Amino acid sequence: MKVRYLDVSKRFGREAVVDRLDLEIPNGEFVVLLGPSGCGKTTTLRMLAGLEEPTSGDIYIGDDRVNDVPTQHRDLAMVFQNYALYPHMTVERNIGYPLRIKKVRDTERRQRVERVAKMLGITALLDRTPRELSGGERQRVALARAIVREPRAFLMDEPLSNLDAKLRTQMRGELKRLQHDLGTTTIYVTHDQAEAMTLAHRVAVMRGGRLQQFAPPLEIYHHPANRFVAEFVGNPGMNFIPGRIDAAARRFVSGEISLPLTADQLADLDGHDQVDLGIRAENIDVSLEPGSEGIAGQVFVVELLGSESYVFFNVGDNKLIARTSAAFRAEPEALLSVKLDLAQACFFDSETGDRIDRQYK
């Protein structure tokens, strides 16, 4: 079911927690609301659920404007961070409770509970109570209770945050497969970019109550709309080098750094003097062998991560990070030759932070 926010704002006193949000979530998509704490993503979800009233604007589920529709009549299923299971009920009764409220006949209710339990691999747990379950099992029960309702959309508010790292990774895969099989519109709130990148068809990045960018994960990663998105999405975040455009020399200049620009880049940057060059860690090549074409850098520290290494280094006053092979070794203060792949670089307006080169446009 398609979901739309049309110029939606939510204020608490004078503070705009959500500010003039326009967002259309296509039918059947898995959309992640991503951003730091306090950015308005949970409030956005709660307004859709009917747990908060928008101060202004309209919210639609399908063709129905739901601003004044009570929560219980919106036909949505929510999965919370704390699972919200009834401790005195068995797993079977917890899953079937929404159907009992809707007065679904006993036979049909049992069939639907058993079908969903089988889908999530928890059939053997139906006679247990929540206190007898692990965190991962409780999360599956919470998901089963949401799925059994066959709602118009699923709303999930950081449902994996209480799980350990290994179980979170496993559950991400199960959630993605589950949503693919069900084809139900899903809106998922998180501050974890790994969840956003792996789960979503599209990601809505929010900051300070405002939507920054709404696009597929790889577009968000490779073509960020502004400096905030570039820095927030990616681990590590994008590197930035503040500088200026020397149009006569056809170069980007920052202190002793001077990098040639293509004709297309110069055309994009025409009229912009002060810019920030942004580049991902994997688009920086570092070498301990001096090279005439490289920029001089100095190692700060090398982090060994098993499958790869991160090299933290300085170029002049700029602190940068490069992603290298696991075999790379260097002592602090070792001298580096640094090469930037400018074909993969982004350019941002130094004042506004907006992306200004053609790759984004």
mmCIF file of N, CA and C in Angstrom, residues 64-193:
data_model
loop_
_atom_site.group_PDB
_atom_site.id
_atom_site.type_symbol
_atom_site.label_atom_id
_atom_site.label_comp_id
_atom_site.label_asym_id
_atom_site.label_seq_id
_atom_site.Cartn_x
_atom_site.Cartn_y
_atom_site.Cartn_z
ATOM 1 N N ASP A 64 -6.531 6.948 1.113
ATOM 2 C CA ASP A 64 -7.243 7.394 2.306
ATOM 3 C C ASP A 64 -6.407 8.383 3.124
ATOM 4 N N ARG A 65 -6.972 9.563 3.341
ATOM 5 C CA ARG A 65 -6.346 10.520 4.258
ATOM 6 C C ARG A 65 -6.636 10.050 5.672
ATOM 7 N N VAL A 66 -5.557 9.846 6.467
ATOM 8 C CA VAL A 66 -5.746 9.180 7.758
ATOM 9 C C VAL A 66 -5.474 10.093 8.954
ATOM 10 N N ASN A 67 -5.342 11.377 8.739
ATOM 11 C CA ASN A 67 -5.055 12.302 9.848
ATOM 12 C C ASN A 67 -5.991 12.105 11.038
ATOM 13 N N ASP A 68 -7.284 11.891 10.748
ATOM 14 C CA ASP A 68 -8.283 11.800 11.810
ATOM 15 C C ASP A 68 -8.750 10.370 12.064
ATOM 16 N N VAL A 69 -8.050 9.402 11.446
ATOM 17 C CA VAL A 69 -8.446 7.998 11.623
ATOM 18 C C VAL A 69 -7.737 7.432 12.857
ATOM 19 N N PRO A 70 -8.471 6.835 13.814
ATOM 20 C CA PRO A 70 -7.839 6.260 15.001
ATOM 21 C C PRO A 70 -6.831 5.172 14.636
ATOM 22 N N THR A 71 -5.847 5.006 15.503
ATOM 23 C CA THR A 71 -4.777 4.030 15.256
ATOM 24 C C THR A 71 -5.316 2.654 14.901
ATOM 25 N N GLN A 72 -6.292 2.182 15.649
ATOM 26 C CA GLN A 72 -6.785 0.813 15.463
ATOM 27 C C GLN A 72 -7.509 0.616 14.142
ATOM 28 N N HIS A 73 -7.858 1.704 13.462
ATOM 29 C CA HIS A 73 -8.565 1.578 12.195
ATOM 30 C C HIS A 73 -7.672 1.866 10.982
ATOM 31 N N ARG A 74 -6.379 2.011 11.207
ATOM 32 C CA ARG A 74 -5.479 2.293 10.076
ATOM 33 C C ARG A 74 -4.935 1.032 9.421
ATOM 34 N N ASP A 75 -5.153 -0.110 10.045
ATOM 35 C CA ASP A 75 -4.731 -1.403 9.498
ATOM 36 C C ASP A 75 -3.222 -1.438 9.259
ATOM 37 N N LEU A 76 -2.470 -1.071 10.303
ATOM 38 C CA LEU A 76 -1.019 -1.117 10.266
ATOM 39 C C LEU A 76 -0.530 -2.024 11.378
ATOM 40 N N ALA A 77 0.643 -2.620 11.190
ATOM 41 C CA ALA A 77 1.230 -3.462 12.231
ATOM 42 C C ALA A 77 2.580 -2.892 12.609
ATOM 43 N N MET A 78 2.799 -2.718 13.918
ATOM 44 C CA MET A 78 4.056 -2.141 14.398
ATOM 45 C C MET A 78 4.903 -3.179 15.114
ATOM 46 N N VAL A 79 6.213 -3.083 14.895
ATOM 47 C CA VAL A 79 7.180 -3.912 15.624
ATOM 48 C C VAL A 79 8.122 -2.954 16.336
ATOM 49 N N PHE A 80 8.182 -3.075 17.667
ATOM 50 C CA PHE A 80 8.944 -2.129 18.477
ATOM 51 C C PHE A 80 10.290 -2.705 18.891
ATOM 52 N N GLN A 81 11.125 -1.827 19.410
ATOM 53 C CA GLN A 81 12.441 -2.194 19.914
ATOM 54 C C GLN A 81 12.334 -3.171 21.080
ATOM 55 N N ASN A 82 11.309 -3.013 21.918
ATOM 56 C CA ASN A 82 11.209 -3.829 23.134
ATOM 57 C C ASN A 82 10.264 -5.023 22.972
ATOM 58 N N TYR A 83 9.862 -5.322 21.736
ATOM 59 C CA TYR A 83 9.033 -6.493 21.394
ATOM 60 C C TYR A 83 7.592 -6.399 21.867
ATOM 61 N N ALA A 84 7.331 -5.864 23.073
ATOM 62 C CA ALA A 84 5.973 -5.654 23.591
ATOM 63 C C ALA A 84 5.142 -6.932 23.581
ATOM 64 N N LEU A 85 5.726 -8.036 24.037
ATOM 65 C CA LEU A 85 4.987 -9.298 24.148
ATOM 66 C C LEU A 85 4.294 -9.377 25.503
ATOM 67 N N TYR A 86 3.171 -10.100 25.547
ATOM 68 C CA TYR A 86 2.450 -10.301 26.802
ATOM 69 C C TYR A 86 3.106 -11.443 27.579
ATOM 70 N N PRO A 87 3.678 -11.168 28.755
ATOM 71 C CA PRO A 87 4.468 -12.192 29.458
ATOM 72 C C PRO A 87 3.656 -13.385 29.939
ATOM 73 N N HIS A 88 2.347 -13.186 30.171
ATOM 74 C CA HIS A 88 1.531 -14.273 30.731
ATOM 75 C C HIS A 88 0.927 -15.159 29.645
ATOM 76 N N MET A 89 1.133 -14.783 28.362
ATOM 77 C CA MET A 89 0.574 -15.568 27.252
ATOM 78 C C MET A 89 1.647 -16.437 26.613
ATOM 79 N N THR A 90 1.221 -17.568 26.072
ATOM 80 C CA THR A 90 2.138 -18.393 25.286
ATOM 81 C C THR A 90 2.463 -17.675 23.977
ATOM 82 N N VAL A 91 3.461 -18.205 23.288
ATOM 83 C CA VAL A 91 3.818 -17.652 21.975
ATOM 84 C C VAL A 91 2.633 -17.726 21.027
ATOM 85 N N GLU A 92 1.927 -18.851 21.052
ATOM 86 C CA GLU A 92 0.769 -19.008 20.164
ATOM 87 C C GLU A 92 -0.280 -17.928 20.436
ATOM 88 N N ARG A 93 -0.552 -17.669 21.707
ATOM 89 C CA ARG A 93 -1.571 -16.668 22.043
ATOM 90 C C ARG A 93 -1.077 -15.250 21.748
ATOM 91 N N ASN A 94 0.222 -15.012 21.946
ATOM 92 C CA ASN A 94 0.777 -13.700 21.600
ATOM 93 C C ASN A 94 0.613 -13.426 20.108
ATOM 94 N N ILE A 95 0.945 -14.407 19.293
ATOM 95 C CA ILE A 95 0.846 -14.210 17.841
ATOM 96 C C ILE A 95 -0.611 -14.043 17.421
ATOM 97 N N GLY A 96 -1.477 -14.825 18.014
ATOM 98 C CA GLY A 96 -2.875 -14.809 17.600
ATOM 99 C C GLY A 96 -3.715 -13.711 18.214
ATOM 100 N N TYR A 97 -3.133 -12.954 19.147
ATOM 101 C CA TYR A 97 -3.926 -11.950 19.866
ATOM 102 C C TYR A 97 -4.592 -10.922 18.939
ATOM 103 N N PRO A 98 -3.898 -10.363 17.928
ATOM 104 C CA PRO A 98 -4.572 -9.410 17.038
ATOM 105 C C PRO A 98 -5.774 -10.010 16.323
ATOM 106 N N LEU A 99 -5.692 -11.311 16.026
ATOM 107 C CA LEU A 99 -6.822 -11.963 15.348
ATOM 108 C C LEU A 99 -7.971 -12.198 16.330
ATOM 109 N N ARG A 100 -7.631 -12.448 17.589
ATOM 110 C CA ARG A 100 -8.671 -12.620 18.598
ATOM 111 C C ARG A 100 -9.448 -11.310 18.785
ATOM 112 N N ILE A 101 -8.713 -10.181 18.782
ATOM 113 C CA ILE A 101 -9.346 -8.868 18.916
ATOM 114 C C ILE A 101 -10.291 -8.608 17.742
ATOM 115 N N LYS A 102 -9.892 -9.081 16.551
ATOM 116 C CA LYS A 102 -10.715 -8.883 15.344
ATOM 117 C C LYS A 102 -11.810 -9.935 15.231
ATOM 118 N N LYS A 103 -11.885 -10.816 16.239
ATOM 119 C CA LYS A 103 -12.913 -11.860 16.306
ATOM 120 C C LYS A 103 -12.837 -12.832 15.124
ATOM 121 N N VAL A 104 -11.612 -13.165 14.726
ATOM 122 C CA VAL A 104 -11.406 -14.195 13.704
ATOM 123 C C VAL A 104 -11.720 -15.555 14.322
ATOM 124 N N ARG A 105 -12.400 -16.406 13.577
ATOM 125 C CA ARG A 105 -12.810 -17.700 14.094
ATOM 126 C C ARG A 105 -11.604 -18.537 14.543
ATOM 127 N N ASP A 106 -11.835 -19.378 15.578
ATOM 128 C CA ASP A 106 -10.740 -20.141 16.189
ATOM 129 C C ASP A 106 -9.965 -20.966 15.167
ATOM 130 N N THR A 107 -10.678 -21.662 14.290
ATOM 131 C CA THR A 107 -10.016 -22.537 13.322
ATOM 132 C C THR A 107 -9.116 -21.728 12.394
ATOM 133 N N GLU A 108 -9.644 -20.646 11.858
ATOM 134 C CA GLU A 108 -8.850 -19.805 10.958
ATOM 135 C C GLU A 108 -7.678 -19.177 11.700
ATOM 136 N N ARG A 109 -7.926 -18.766 12.950
ATOM 137 C CA ARG A 109 -6.864 -18.141 13.734
ATOM 138 C C ARG A 109 -5.713 -19.114 13.942
ATOM 139 N N ARG A 110 -6.008 -20.355 14.306
ATOM 140 C CA ARG A 110 -4.954 -21.353 14.513
ATOM 141 C C ARG A 110 -4.190 -21.618 13.219
ATOM 142 N N GLN A 111 -4.909 -21.684 12.102
ATOM 143 C CA GLN A 111 -4.252 -21.942 10.824
ATOM 144 C C GLN A 111 -3.288 -20.816 10.452
ATOM 145 N N ARG A 112 -3.736 -19.586 10.664
ATOM 146 C CA ARG A 112 -2.885 -18.452 10.317
ATOM 147 C C ARG A 112 -1.673 -18.361 11.237
ATOM 148 N N VAL A 113 -1.870 -18.624 12.530
ATOM 149 C CA VAL A 113 -0.754 -18.618 13.478
ATOM 150 C C VAL A 113 0.262 -19.685 13.103
ATOM 151 N N GLU A 114 -0.215 -20.887 12.795
ATOM 152 C CA GLU A 114 0.692 -21.981 12.442
ATOM 153 C C GLU A 114 1.448 -21.683 11.150
ATOM 154 N N ARG A 115 0.758 -21.058 10.201
ATOM 155 C CA ARG A 115 1.402 -20.728 8.918
ATOM 156 C C ARG A 115 2.528 -19.710 9.114
ATOM 157 N N VAL A 116 2.268 -18.685 9.902
ATOM 158 C CA VAL A 116 3.277 -17.648 10.142
ATOM 159 C C VAL A 116 4.420 -18.197 10.995
ATOM 160 N N ALA A 117 4.084 -19.029 11.996
ATOM 161 C CA ALA A 117 5.120 -19.626 12.838
ATOM 162 C C ALA A 117 6.065 -20.492 12.004
ATOM 163 N N LYS A 118 5.504 -21.222 11.051
ATOM 164 C CA LYS A 118 6.335 -22.043 10.172
ATOM 165 C C LYS A 118 7.220 -21.159 9.298
ATOM 166 N N MET A 119 6.678 -20.057 8.803
ATOM 167 C CA MET A 119 7.422 -19.130 7.950
ATOM 168 C C MET A 119 8.652 -18.592 8.684
ATOM 169 N N LEU A 120 8.502 -18.340 10.013
ATOM 170 C CA LEU A 120 9.583 -17.749 10.785
ATOM 171 C C LEU A 120 10.384 -18.782 11.587
ATOM 172 N N GLY A 121 10.064 -20.064 11.414
ATOM 173 C CA GLY A 121 10.831 -21.122 12.070
ATOM 174 C C GLY A 121 10.658 -21.175 13.572
ATOM 175 N N ILE A 122 9.451 -20.847 14.057
ATOM 176 C CA ILE A 122 9.231 -20.836 15.515
ATOM 177 C C ILE A 122 8.087 -21.768 15.922
ATOM 178 N N THR A 123 7.768 -22.735 15.072
ATOM 179 C CA THR A 123 6.669 -23.662 15.381
ATOM 180 C C THR A 123 6.903 -24.382 16.705
ATOM 181 N N ALA A 124 8.156 -24.745 16.977
ATOM 182 C CA ALA A 124 8.474 -25.489 18.206
ATOM 183 C C ALA A 124 8.342 -24.632 19.454
ATOM 184 N N LEU A 125 8.162 -23.323 19.285
ATOM 185 C CA LEU A 125 8.101 -22.424 20.441
ATOM 186 C C LEU A 125 6.682 -22.042 20.832
ATOM 187 N N LEU A 126 5.689 -22.519 20.115
ATOM 188 C CA LEU A 126 4.321 -22.024 20.291
ATOM 189 C C LEU A 126 3.766 -22.212 21.697
ATOM 190 N N ASP A 127 4.228 -23.232 22.420
ATOM 191 C CA ASP A 127 3.694 -23.485 23.763
ATOM 192 C C ASP A 127 4.511 -22.812 24.865
ATOM 193 N N ARG A 128 5.574 -22.098 24.503
ATOM 194 C CA ARG A 128 6.410 -21.438 25.507
ATOM 195 C C ARG A 128 5.890 -20.030 25.811
ATOM 196 N N THR A 129 6.399 -19.468 26.904
ATOM 197 C CA THR A 129 6.095 -18.074 27.239
ATOM 198 C C THR A 129 7.318 -17.218 26.902
ATOM 199 N N PRO A 130 7.148 -15.906 26.774
ATOM 200 C CA PRO A 130 8.272 -15.044 26.374
ATOM 201 C C PRO A 130 9.514 -15.162 27.247
ATOM 202 N N ARG A 131 9.343 -15.403 28.559
ATOM 203 C CA ARG A 131 10.522 -15.469 29.430
ATOM 204 C C ARG A 131 11.387 -16.695 29.143
ATOM 205 N N GLU A 132 10.833 -17.662 28.417
ATOM 206 C CA GLU A 132 11.596 -18.862 28.060
ATOM 207 C C GLU A 132 12.322 -18.721 26.725
ATOM 208 N N LEU A 133 12.261 -17.532 26.116
ATOM 209 C CA LEU A 133 12.824 -17.324 24.779
ATOM 210 C C LEU A 133 14.076 -16.460 24.826
ATOM 211 N N SER A 134 14.939 -16.647 23.833
ATOM 212 C CA SER A 134 16.089 -15.764 23.665
ATOM 213 C C SER A 134 15.634 -14.468 23.003
ATOM 214 N N GLY A 135 16.543 -13.484 22.924
ATOM 215 C CA GLY A 135 16.195 -12.215 22.288
ATOM 216 C C GLY A 135 15.799 -12.386 20.836
ATOM 217 N N GLY A 136 16.524 -13.218 20.110
ATOM 218 C CA GLY A 136 16.188 -13.447 18.711
ATOM 219 C C GLY A 136 14.846 -14.127 18.537
ATOM 220 N N GLU A 137 14.538 -15.069 19.435
ATOM 221 C CA GLU A 137 13.245 -15.754 19.371
ATOM 222 C C GLU A 137 12.105 -14.802 19.685
ATOM 223 N N ARG A 138 12.306 -13.923 20.667
ATOM 224 C CA ARG A 138 11.268 -12.932 20.978
ATOM 225 C C ARG A 138 11.029 -12.002 19.786
ATOM 226 N N GLN A 139 12.098 -11.634 19.106
ATOM 227 C CA GLN A 139 11.934 -10.760 17.950
ATOM 228 C C GLN A 139 11.144 -11.452 16.848
ATOM 229 N N ARG A 140 11.378 -12.738 16.650
ATOM 230 C CA ARG A 140 10.611 -13.482 15.645
ATOM 231 C C ARG A 140 9.133 -13.561 16.024
ATOM 232 N N VAL A 141 8.870 -13.710 17.314
ATOM 233 C CA VAL A 141 7.472 -13.748 17.770
ATOM 234 C C VAL A 141 6.806 -12.398 17.518
ATOM 235 N N ALA A 142 7.511 -11.321 17.815
ATOM 236 C CA ALA A 142 6.955 -9.985 17.559
ATOM 237 C C ALA A 142 6.674 -9.789 16.070
ATOM 238 N N LEU A 143 7.586 -10.267 15.228
ATOM 239 C CA LEU A 143 7.368 -10.177 13.779
ATOM 240 C C LEU A 143 6.176 -11.029 13.363
ATOM 241 N N ALA A 144 6.067 -12.220 13.929
ATOM 242 C CA ALA A 144 4.951 -13.109 13.591
ATOM 243 C C ALA A 144 3.620 -12.472 13.956
ATOM 244 N N ARG A 145 3.566 -11.815 15.119
ATOM 245 C CA ARG A 145 2.328 -11.160 15.534
ATOM 246 C C ARG A 145 1.942 -10.043 14.563
ATOM 247 N N ALA A 146 2.959 -9.353 14.025
ATOM 248 C CA ALA A 146 2.668 -8.307 13.045
ATOM 249 C C ALA A 146 2.214 -8.908 11.719
ATOM 250 N N ILE A 147 2.895 -9.958 11.272
ATOM 251 C CA ILE A 147 2.602 -10.555 9.965
ATOM 252 C C ILE A 147 1.227 -11.209 9.934
ATOM 253 N N VAL A 148 0.826 -11.837 11.045
ATOM 254 C CA VAL A 148 -0.417 -12.604 11.057
ATOM 255 C C VAL A 148 -1.631 -11.711 10.779
ATOM 256 N N ARG A 149 -1.490 -10.418 11.033
ATOM 257 C CA ARG A 149 -2.605 -9.487 10.819
ATOM 258 C C ARG A 149 -2.857 -9.230 9.336
ATOM 259 N N GLU A 150 -1.820 -9.491 8.497
ATOM 260 C CA GLU A 150 -1.905 -9.179 7.064
ATOM 261 C C GLU A 150 -2.276 -7.699 6.866
ATOM 262 N N PRO A 151 -1.479 -6.793 7.431
ATOM 263 C CA PRO A 151 -1.815 -5.364 7.416
ATOM 264 C C PRO A 151 -1.521 -4.718 6.071
ATOM 265 N N ARG A 152 -1.919 -3.449 5.956
ATOM 266 C CA ARG A 152 -1.611 -2.693 4.746
ATOM 267 C C ARG A 152 -0.142 -2.292 4.700
ATOM 268 N N ALA A 153 0.485 -2.151 5.870
ATOM 269 C CA ALA A 153 1.907 -1.791 5.926
ATOM 270 C C ALA A 153 2.473 -2.208 7.281
ATOM 271 N N PHE A 154 3.780 -2.475 7.289
ATOM 272 C CA PHE A 154 4.503 -2.742 8.526
ATOM 273 C C PHE A 154 5.275 -1.492 8.914
ATOM 274 N N LEU A 155 5.244 -1.152 10.203
ATOM 275 C CA LEU A 155 6.028 -0.055 10.746
ATOM 276 C C LEU A 155 6.979 -0.648 11.782
ATOM 277 N N MET A 156 8.273 -0.406 11.607
ATOM 278 C CA MET A 156 9.271 -1.009 12.494
ATOM 279 C C MET A 156 10.180 0.070 13.054
ATOM 280 N N ASP A 157 10.228 0.162 14.384
ATOM 281 C CA ASP A 157 11.021 1.189 15.058
ATOM 282 C C ASP A 157 12.228 0.545 15.744
ATOM 283 N N GLU A 158 13.375 0.568 15.065
ATOM 284 C CA GLU A 158 14.630 -0.002 15.552
ATOM 285 C C GLU A 158 14.437 -1.380 16.181
ATOM 286 N N PRO A 159 13.832 -2.316 15.449
ATOM 287 C CA PRO A 159 13.472 -3.605 16.054
ATOM 288 C C PRO A 159 14.658 -4.499 16.379
ATOM 289 N N LEU A 160 15.840 -4.215 15.819
ATOM 290 C CA LEU A 160 16.981 -5.107 16.041
ATOM 291 C C LEU A 160 18.001 -4.544 17.018
ATOM 292 N N SER A 161 17.735 -3.373 17.582
ATOM 293 C CA SER A 161 18.758 -2.690 18.370
ATOM 294 C C SER A 161 19.101 -3.402 19.672
ATOM 295 N N ASN A 162 18.218 -4.271 20.175
ATOM 296 C CA ASN A 162 18.502 -4.983 21.430
ATOM 297 C C ASN A 162 19.243 -6.303 21.216
ATOM 298 N N LEU A 163 19.526 -6.637 19.962
ATOM 299 C CA LEU A 163 20.183 -7.906 19.664
ATOM 300 C C LEU A 163 21.694 -7.716 19.563
ATOM 301 N N ASP A 164 22.454 -8.796 19.800
ATOM 302 C CA ASP A 164 23.904 -8.688 19.657
ATOM 303 C C ASP A 164 24.264 -8.627 18.172
ATOM 304 N N ALA A 165 25.518 -8.285 17.878
ATOM 305 C CA ALA A 165 25.943 -7.982 16.503
ATOM 306 C C ALA A 165 25.698 -9.165 15.553
ATOM 307 N N LYS A 166 26.035 -10.372 15.996
ATOM 308 C CA LYS A 166 25.879 -11.549 15.130
ATOM 309 C C LYS A 166 24.408 -11.797 14.814
ATOM 310 N N LEU A 167 23.564 -11.697 15.838
ATOM 311 C CA LEU A 167 22.132 -11.944 15.644
ATOM 312 C C LEU A 167 21.490 -10.841 14.803
ATOM 313 N N ARG A 168 21.967 -9.588 14.965
ATOM 314 C CA ARG A 168 21.449 -8.496 14.146
ATOM 315 C C ARG A 168 21.706 -8.769 12.665
ATOM 316 N N THR A 169 22.915 -9.229 12.362
ATOM 317 C CA THR A 169 23.257 -9.530 10.968
ATOM 318 C C THR A 169 22.360 -10.625 10.419
ATOM 319 N N GLN A 170 22.135 -11.668 11.220
ATOM 320 C CA GLN A 170 21.271 -12.772 10.795
ATOM 321 C C GLN A 170 19.838 -12.301 10.576
ATOM 322 N N MET A 171 19.335 -11.497 11.515
ATOM 323 C CA MET A 171 17.955 -11.034 11.428
ATOM 324 C C MET A 171 17.753 -10.059 10.268
ATOM 325 N N ARG A 172 18.785 -9.284 9.922
ATOM 326 C CA ARG A 172 18.678 -8.403 8.760
ATOM 327 C C ARG A 172 18.375 -9.210 7.508
ATOM 328 N N GLY A 173 19.119 -10.297 7.345
ATOM 329 C CA GLY A 173 18.886 -11.149 6.179
ATOM 330 C C GLY A 173 17.496 -11.743 6.182
ATOM 331 N N GLU A 174 17.036 -12.176 7.356
ATOM 332 C CA GLU A 174 15.706 -12.782 7.443
ATOM 333 C C GLU A 174 14.609 -11.744 7.164
ATOM 334 N N LEU A 175 14.798 -10.532 7.666
ATOM 335 C CA LEU A 175 13.817 -9.468 7.431
ATOM 336 C C LEU A 175 13.711 -9.132 5.950
ATOM 337 N N LYS A 176 14.859 -9.049 5.296
ATOM 338 C CA LYS A 176 14.854 -8.693 3.881
ATOM 339 C C LYS A 176 14.156 -9.769 3.056
ATOM 340 N N ARG A 177 14.445 -11.018 3.347
ATOM 341 C CA ARG A 177 13.816 -12.127 2.618
ATOM 342 C C ARG A 177 12.313 -12.166 2.908
ATOM 343 N N LEU A 178 11.960 -11.918 4.162
ATOM 344 C CA LEU A 178 10.558 -11.940 4.570
ATOM 345 C C LEU A 178 9.763 -10.861 3.834
ATOM 346 N N GLN A 179 10.319 -9.646 3.797
ATOM 347 C CA GLN A 179 9.614 -8.560 3.117
ATOM 348 C C GLN A 179 9.498 -8.835 1.619
ATOM 349 N N HIS A 180 10.522 -9.437 1.047
ATOM 350 C CA HIS A 180 10.484 -9.799 -0.378
ATOM 351 C C HIS A 180 9.367 -10.799 -0.641
ATOM 352 N N ASP A 181 9.244 -11.792 0.240
ATOM 353 C CA ASP A 181 8.221 -12.825 0.057
ATOM 354 C C ASP A 181 6.811 -12.275 0.270
ATOM 355 N N LEU A 182 6.651 -11.381 1.252
ATOM 356 C CA LEU A 182 5.320 -10.858 1.567
ATOM 357 C C LEU A 182 4.909 -9.730 0.632
ATOM 358 N N GLY A 183 5.887 -8.931 0.203
ATOM 359 C CA GLY A 183 5.585 -7.800 -0.689
ATOM 360 C C GLY A 183 4.784 -6.693 -0.032
ATOM 361 N N THR A 184 4.845 -6.609 1.308
ATOM 362 C CA THR A 184 4.084 -5.595 2.038
ATOM 363 C C THR A 184 4.931 -4.345 2.249
ATOM 364 N N THR A 185 4.342 -3.191 2.018
ATOM 365 C CA THR A 185 5.042 -1.932 2.255
ATOM 366 C C THR A 185 5.571 -1.904 3.695
ATOM 367 N N THR A 186 6.866 -1.575 3.841
ATOM 368 C CA THR A 186 7.487 -1.575 5.155
ATOM 369 C C THR A 186 8.254 -0.275 5.366
ATOM 370 N N ILE A 187 7.981 0.400 6.486
ATOM 371 C CA ILE A 187 8.717 1.613 6.853
ATOM 372 C C ILE A 187 9.483 1.297 8.131
ATOM 373 N N TYR A 188 10.797 1.464 8.066
ATOM 374 C CA TYR A 188 11.703 0.958 9.090
ATOM 375 C C TYR A 188 12.583 2.105 9.583
ATOM 376 N N VAL A 189 12.584 2.341 10.880
ATOM 377 C CA VAL A 189 13.370 3.425 11.482
ATOM 378 C C VAL A 189 14.663 2.879 12.067
ATOM 379 N N THR A 190 15.786 3.540 11.762
ATOM 380 C CA THR A 190 17.055 3.152 12.368
ATOM 381 C C THR A 190 18.045 4.305 12.283
ATOM 382 N N HIS A 191 19.063 4.262 13.150
ATOM 383 C CA HIS A 191 20.209 5.165 13.016
ATOM 384 C C HIS A 191 21.415 4.382 12.508
ATOM 385 N N ASP A 192 21.214 3.074 12.264
ATOM 386 C CA ASP A 192 22.291 2.174 11.838
ATOM 387 C C ASP A 192 22.345 2.135 10.316
ATOM 388 N N GLN A 193 23.390 2.720 9.748
ATOM 389 C CA GLN A 193 23.461 2.788 8.293
ATOM 390 C C GLN A 193 23.646 1.419 7.647
#
